[in-house]
Short mmCIF file of C-alpha atoms in Angstrom, two decimals:
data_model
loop_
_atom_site.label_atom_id
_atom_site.label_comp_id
_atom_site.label_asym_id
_atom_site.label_seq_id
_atom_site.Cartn_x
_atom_site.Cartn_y
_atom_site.Cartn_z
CA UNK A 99 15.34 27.58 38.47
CA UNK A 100 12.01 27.43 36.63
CA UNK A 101 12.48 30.91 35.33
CA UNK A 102 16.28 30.10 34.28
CA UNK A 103 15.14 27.30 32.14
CA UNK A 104 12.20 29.19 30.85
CA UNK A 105 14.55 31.58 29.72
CA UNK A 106 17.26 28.87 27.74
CA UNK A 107 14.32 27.75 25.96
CA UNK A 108 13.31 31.34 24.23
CA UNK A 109 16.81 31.66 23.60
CA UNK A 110 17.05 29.02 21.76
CA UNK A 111 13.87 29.64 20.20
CA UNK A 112 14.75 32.75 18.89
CA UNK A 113 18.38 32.11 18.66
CA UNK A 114 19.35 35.59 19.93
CA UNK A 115 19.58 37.29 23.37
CA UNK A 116 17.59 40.97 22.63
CA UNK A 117 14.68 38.72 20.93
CA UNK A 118 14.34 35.48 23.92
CA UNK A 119 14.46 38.66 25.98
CA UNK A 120 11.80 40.51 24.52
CA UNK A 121 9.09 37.24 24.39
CA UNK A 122 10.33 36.24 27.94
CA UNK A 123 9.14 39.83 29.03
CA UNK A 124 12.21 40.98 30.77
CA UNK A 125 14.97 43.50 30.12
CA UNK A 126 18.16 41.65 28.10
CA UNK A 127 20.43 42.06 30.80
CA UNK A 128 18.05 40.34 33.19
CA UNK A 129 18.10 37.46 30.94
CA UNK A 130 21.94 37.22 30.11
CA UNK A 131 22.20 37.30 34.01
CA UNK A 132 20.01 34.23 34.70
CA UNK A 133 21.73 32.23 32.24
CA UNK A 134 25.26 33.12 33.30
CA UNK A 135 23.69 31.98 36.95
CA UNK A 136 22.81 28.59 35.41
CA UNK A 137 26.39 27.91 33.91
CA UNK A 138 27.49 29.25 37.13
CA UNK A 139 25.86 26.51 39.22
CA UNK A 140 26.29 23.87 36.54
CA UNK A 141 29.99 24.95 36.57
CA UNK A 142 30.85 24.82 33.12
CA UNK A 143 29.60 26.94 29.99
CA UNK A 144 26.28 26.19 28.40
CA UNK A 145 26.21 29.60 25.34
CA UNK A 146 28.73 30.17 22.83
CA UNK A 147 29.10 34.02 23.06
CA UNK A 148 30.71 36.61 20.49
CA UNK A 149 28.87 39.93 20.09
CA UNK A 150 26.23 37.99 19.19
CA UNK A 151 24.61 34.48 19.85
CA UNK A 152 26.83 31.20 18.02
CA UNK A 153 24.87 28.81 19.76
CA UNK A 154 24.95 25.89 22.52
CA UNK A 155 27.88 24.15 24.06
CA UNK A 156 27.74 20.38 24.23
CA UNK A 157 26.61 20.78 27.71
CA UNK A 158 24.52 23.51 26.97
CA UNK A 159 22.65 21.13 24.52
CA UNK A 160 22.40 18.04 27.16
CA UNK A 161 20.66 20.95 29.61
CA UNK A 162 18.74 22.70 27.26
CA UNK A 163 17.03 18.65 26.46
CA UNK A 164 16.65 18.72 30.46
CA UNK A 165 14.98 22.28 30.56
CA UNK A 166 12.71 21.44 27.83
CA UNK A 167 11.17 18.32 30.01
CA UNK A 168 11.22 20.01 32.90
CA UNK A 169 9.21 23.13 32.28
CA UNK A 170 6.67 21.14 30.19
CA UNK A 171 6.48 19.18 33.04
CA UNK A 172 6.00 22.06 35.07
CA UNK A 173 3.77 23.73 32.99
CA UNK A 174 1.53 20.58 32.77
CA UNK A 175 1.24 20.82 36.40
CA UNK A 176 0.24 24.35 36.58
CA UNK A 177 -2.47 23.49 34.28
CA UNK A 178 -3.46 20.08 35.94
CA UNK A 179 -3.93 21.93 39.08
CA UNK A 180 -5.96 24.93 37.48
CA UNK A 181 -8.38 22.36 35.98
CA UNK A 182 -9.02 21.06 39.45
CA UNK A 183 -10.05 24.35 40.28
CA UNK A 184 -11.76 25.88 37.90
CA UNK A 185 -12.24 23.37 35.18
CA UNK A 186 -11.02 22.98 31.78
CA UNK A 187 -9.23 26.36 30.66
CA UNK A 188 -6.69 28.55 29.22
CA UNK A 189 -4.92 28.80 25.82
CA UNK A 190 -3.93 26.62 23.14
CA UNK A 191 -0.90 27.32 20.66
CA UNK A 192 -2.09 25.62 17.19
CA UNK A 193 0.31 25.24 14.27
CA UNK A 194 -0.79 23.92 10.77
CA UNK A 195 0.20 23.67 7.66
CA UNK A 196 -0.78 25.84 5.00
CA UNK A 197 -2.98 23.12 3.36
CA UNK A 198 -4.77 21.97 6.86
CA UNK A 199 -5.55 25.59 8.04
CA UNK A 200 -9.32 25.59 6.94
CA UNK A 201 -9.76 22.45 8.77
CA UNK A 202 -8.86 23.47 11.65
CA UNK A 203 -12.02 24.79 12.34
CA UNK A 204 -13.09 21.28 11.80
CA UNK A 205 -11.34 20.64 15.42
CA UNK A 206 -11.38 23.91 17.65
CA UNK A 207 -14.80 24.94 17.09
CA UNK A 208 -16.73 21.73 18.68
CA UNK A 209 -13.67 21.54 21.12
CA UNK A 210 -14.81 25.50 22.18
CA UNK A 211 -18.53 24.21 22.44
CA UNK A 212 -17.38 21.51 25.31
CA UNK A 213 -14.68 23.77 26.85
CA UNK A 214 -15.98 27.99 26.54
CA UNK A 215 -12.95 28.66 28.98
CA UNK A 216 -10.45 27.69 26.07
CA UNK A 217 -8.46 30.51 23.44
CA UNK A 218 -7.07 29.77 20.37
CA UNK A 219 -3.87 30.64 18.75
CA UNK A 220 -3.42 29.44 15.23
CA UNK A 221 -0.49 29.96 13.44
CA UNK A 222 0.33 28.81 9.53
CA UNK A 223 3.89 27.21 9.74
CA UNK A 224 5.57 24.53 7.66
CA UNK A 225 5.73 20.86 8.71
CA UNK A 226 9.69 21.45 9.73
CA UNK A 227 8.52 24.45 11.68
CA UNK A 228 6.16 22.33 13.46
CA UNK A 229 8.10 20.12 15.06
CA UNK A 230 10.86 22.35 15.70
CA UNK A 231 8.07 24.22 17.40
CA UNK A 232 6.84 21.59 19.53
CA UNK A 233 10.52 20.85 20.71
CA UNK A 234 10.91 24.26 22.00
CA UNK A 235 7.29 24.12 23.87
CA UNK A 236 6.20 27.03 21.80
CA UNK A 237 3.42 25.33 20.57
CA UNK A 238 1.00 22.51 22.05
CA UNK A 239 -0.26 20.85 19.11
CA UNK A 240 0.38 20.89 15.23
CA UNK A 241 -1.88 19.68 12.95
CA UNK A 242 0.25 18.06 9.67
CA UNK A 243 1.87 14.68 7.76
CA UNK A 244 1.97 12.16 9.65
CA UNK A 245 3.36 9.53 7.16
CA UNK A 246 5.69 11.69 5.55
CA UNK A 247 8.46 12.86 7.69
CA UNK A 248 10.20 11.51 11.24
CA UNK A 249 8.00 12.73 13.74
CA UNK A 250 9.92 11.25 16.67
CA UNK A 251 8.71 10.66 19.89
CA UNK A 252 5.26 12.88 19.45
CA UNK A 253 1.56 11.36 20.14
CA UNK A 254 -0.50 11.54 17.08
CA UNK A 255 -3.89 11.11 16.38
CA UNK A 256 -4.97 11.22 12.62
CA UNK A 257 -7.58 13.05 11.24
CA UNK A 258 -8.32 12.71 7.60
CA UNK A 259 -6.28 11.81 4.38
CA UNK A 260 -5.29 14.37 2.33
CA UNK A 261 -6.07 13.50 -1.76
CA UNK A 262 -5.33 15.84 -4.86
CA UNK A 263 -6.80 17.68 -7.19
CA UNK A 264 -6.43 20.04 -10.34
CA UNK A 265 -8.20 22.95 -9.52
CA UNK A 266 -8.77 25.17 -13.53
CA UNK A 267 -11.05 26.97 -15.03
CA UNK A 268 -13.79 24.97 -17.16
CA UNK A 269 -12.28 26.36 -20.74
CA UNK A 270 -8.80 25.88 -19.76
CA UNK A 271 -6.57 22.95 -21.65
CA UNK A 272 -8.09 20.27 -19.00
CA UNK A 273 -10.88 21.91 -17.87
CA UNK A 274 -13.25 19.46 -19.43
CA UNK A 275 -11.88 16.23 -18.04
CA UNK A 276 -13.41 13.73 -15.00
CA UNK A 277 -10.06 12.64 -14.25
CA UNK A 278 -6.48 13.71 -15.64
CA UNK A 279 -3.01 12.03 -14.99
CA UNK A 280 0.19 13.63 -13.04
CA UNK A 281 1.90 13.47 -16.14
CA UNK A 282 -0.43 15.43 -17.64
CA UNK A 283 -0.99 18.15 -14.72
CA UNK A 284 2.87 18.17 -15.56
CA UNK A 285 2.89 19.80 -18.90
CA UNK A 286 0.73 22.43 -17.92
CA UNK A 287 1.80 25.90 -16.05
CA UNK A 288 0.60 25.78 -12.31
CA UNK A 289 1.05 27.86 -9.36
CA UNK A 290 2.16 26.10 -6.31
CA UNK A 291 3.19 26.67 -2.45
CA UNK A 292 7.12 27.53 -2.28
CA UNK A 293 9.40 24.83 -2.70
CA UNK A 294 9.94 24.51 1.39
CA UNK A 295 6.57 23.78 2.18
CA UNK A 296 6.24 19.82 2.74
CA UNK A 297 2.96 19.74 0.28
CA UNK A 298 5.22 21.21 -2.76
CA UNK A 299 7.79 17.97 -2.11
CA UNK A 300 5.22 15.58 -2.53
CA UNK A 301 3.87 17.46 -5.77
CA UNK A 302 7.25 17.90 -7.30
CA UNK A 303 7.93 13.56 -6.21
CA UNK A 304 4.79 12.56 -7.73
CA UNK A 305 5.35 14.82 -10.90
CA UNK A 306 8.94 13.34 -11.29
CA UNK A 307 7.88 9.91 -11.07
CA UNK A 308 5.59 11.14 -13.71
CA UNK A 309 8.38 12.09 -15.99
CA UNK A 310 7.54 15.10 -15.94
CA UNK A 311 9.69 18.64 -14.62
CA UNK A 312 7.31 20.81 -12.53
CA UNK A 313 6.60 24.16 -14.48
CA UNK A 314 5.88 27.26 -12.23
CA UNK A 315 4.59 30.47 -12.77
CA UNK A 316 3.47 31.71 -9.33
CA UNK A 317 5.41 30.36 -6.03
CA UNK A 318 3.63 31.52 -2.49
CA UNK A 319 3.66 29.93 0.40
CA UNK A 320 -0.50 30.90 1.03
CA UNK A 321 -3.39 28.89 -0.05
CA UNK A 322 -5.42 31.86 -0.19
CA UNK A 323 -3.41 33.36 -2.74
CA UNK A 324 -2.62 30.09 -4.87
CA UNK A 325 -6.89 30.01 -4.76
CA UNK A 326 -7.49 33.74 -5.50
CA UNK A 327 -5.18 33.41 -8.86
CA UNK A 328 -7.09 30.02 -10.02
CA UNK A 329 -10.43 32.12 -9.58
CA UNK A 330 -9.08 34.48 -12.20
CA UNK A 331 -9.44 31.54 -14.75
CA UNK A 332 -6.46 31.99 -15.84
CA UNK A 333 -4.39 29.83 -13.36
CA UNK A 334 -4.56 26.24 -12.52
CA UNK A 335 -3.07 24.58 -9.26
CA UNK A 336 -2.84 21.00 -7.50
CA UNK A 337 -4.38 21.57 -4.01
CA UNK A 338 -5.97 19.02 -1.62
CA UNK A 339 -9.45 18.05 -2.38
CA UNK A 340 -10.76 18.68 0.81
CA UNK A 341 -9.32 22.19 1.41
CA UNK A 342 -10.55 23.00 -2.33
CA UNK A 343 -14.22 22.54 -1.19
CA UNK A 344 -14.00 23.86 2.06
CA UNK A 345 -12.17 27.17 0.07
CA UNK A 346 -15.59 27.23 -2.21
CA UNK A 347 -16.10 26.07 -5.93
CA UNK A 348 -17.72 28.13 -8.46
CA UNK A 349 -18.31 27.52 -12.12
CA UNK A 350 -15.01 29.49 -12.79
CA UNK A 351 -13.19 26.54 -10.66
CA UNK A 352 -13.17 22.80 -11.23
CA UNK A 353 -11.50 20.85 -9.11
CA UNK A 354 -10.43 17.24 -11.24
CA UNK A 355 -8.91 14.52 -9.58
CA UNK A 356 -5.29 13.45 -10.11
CA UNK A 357 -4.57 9.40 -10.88
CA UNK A 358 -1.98 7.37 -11.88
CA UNK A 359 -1.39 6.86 -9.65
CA UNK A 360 -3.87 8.12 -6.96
CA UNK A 361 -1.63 9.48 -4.15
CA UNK A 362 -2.83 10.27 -0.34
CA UNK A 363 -1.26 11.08 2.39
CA UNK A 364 -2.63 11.19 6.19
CA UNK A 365 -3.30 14.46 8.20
CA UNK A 366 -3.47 14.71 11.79
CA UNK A 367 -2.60 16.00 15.64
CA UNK A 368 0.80 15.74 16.82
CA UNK A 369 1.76 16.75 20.16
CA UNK A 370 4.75 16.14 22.56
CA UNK A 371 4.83 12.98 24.09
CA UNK A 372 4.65 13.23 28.38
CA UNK A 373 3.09 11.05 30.87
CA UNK A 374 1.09 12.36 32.84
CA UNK A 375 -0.47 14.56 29.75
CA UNK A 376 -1.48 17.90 30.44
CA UNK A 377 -5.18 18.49 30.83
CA UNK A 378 -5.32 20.39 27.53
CA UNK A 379 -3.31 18.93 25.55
CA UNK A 380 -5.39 15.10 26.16
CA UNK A 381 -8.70 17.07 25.46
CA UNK A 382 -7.39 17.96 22.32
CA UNK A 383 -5.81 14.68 21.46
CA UNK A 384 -9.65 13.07 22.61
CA UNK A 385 -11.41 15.56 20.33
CA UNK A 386 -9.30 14.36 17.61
CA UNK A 387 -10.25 10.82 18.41
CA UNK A 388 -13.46 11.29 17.90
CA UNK A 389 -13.35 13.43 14.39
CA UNK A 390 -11.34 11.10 12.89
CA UNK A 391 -13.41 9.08 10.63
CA UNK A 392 -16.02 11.76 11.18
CA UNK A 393 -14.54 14.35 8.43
CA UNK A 394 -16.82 14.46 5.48
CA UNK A 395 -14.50 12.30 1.95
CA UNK A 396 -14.39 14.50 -1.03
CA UNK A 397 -16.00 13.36 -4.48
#
């Protein structure tokens, strides 16, 4: 039953029957099989099916909640019992956003020093992603907003708060200023993270309460590459202070801070709420604990 359930949760991670198939390591037939056996015993049809996949039935949505608890349930067990063996291991599946990725080093690398036996996986995804992600068990833990969107029933632990600055070249039109105002960053071409990304929202919101229309001239949805076109000097962009000096300023960056008004916004752990926790997952939840507060405040 395990397996069937395993298998309604790729599918409707991936939201077709070749691709669950392929992640759940078995051939597509196998798969389609199993989940006709679980209408089958349920007695009533859980997958809309055409030539392709169109989705869940009502029931199939009520079962696919049920599956979800289930196997995390079951998987915490697994893991509660291999930690009574052998002690704190395995793998942990990280998502961040695109502004948080540098820090997570900040978490998994004194988290490795306690636990050696523990791998990484971390994975750049957008703060809808995330907990879509976490619903469908294929992550453990996402590191993003935590005052900015539902979150539901997750556990979070906060980390830091996220504040904003300019980031220009010294002999650009600001470049010389201690402080400059949205409504100034406003007039001013910038290049920003794509406009589904939950950092852009809060740029464009703050800009339009400005008065100001957000002007564009590079979109991407990578810090790396926002960074790599402001060390050109001849780009400016609005990017968390934090992540700016953990990126590296030179004297062809500045990075100026944004008032009026001063906006933050906190960063931290989310992770499915379940009682009893798996072993893993509360390890990573207590390192958060205690690096919250701990996180060096940029100047």
């Amino acid at each position: 039953m395990i397996d069937k359930l395993e298998f309604l949760i790729a599918l409707a991670g991936e939201r077709h029957f070749g691709r669950a198939a392929e992640i759940s390591h078995v051939s597509q037939p196998t798969l389609s099989a199993a989940i006709k056996q679980l209408e089958d015993s349920f007695g009533t049809l859980l997958v809309n099916r055409g030539s392709r996949f169109q989705g869940f039935t009502p029931e199939g949505e009520r079962v696919l909640a049920w599956a979800r608890r289930i196997v995390g349930d079951a998987r915490a067990m697994r893991e509660d019992i291999e930690t009574v063996k052998y002690g704190l291991s395995g793998h942990v599946r990280l998502a961040a956003i695109p502004t948080a990725l540098a820090m997570t080093a900040a978490l998994t690398t004194p988290f490795r020093a306690r636990h050696p036996g523990v791998r990484f996986t971390i994975l750049s995804r957008t703060s809808i992603e995330i907990l879509r992600m976490l619903e469908n068990l294929e992550i453990d833990a996402g590191l993003t907003y935590l005052d900015n969107e539902p979150l539901g029933k997750l556990d979070r632990e906060p980390l830091y708060l996220e504040q904003y600055r300019l980031l220009t070249s010294p002999d650009s039109e600001l470049g010389d200023r201690k402080t400059v105002t949205w409504a100034e960053v406003g007039k001013i071409p910038l290049c920003l993270l794509t406009p589904d990304m939950q950092n852009r929202r809060i740029i464009d919101q703050m800009l339009f309460k400005a008065g100001v229309t957000v002007s564009t001239t590079l979109e991407s949805n990578s810090m790396i590459v926002l960074y790599a076109h402001v060390r050109s000097g001849r780009w400016a962009s609005i990017m968390p202070a934090l992540l700016a000096e953990t990126l590296g300023l030179t004297d062809r960056v500045r990075a100026i801070p944004i008032v009026e008004p001063e906006n933050v916004h906190s960063i931290g752990l989310v992770t499915v709420h379940r009682d009893p926790m798996s072993p893993l997952t509360a390890a990573l939840l207590d390192m958060a604990r205690h690096l919250h507060g701990t996180l060096p405040a940029p100047v």
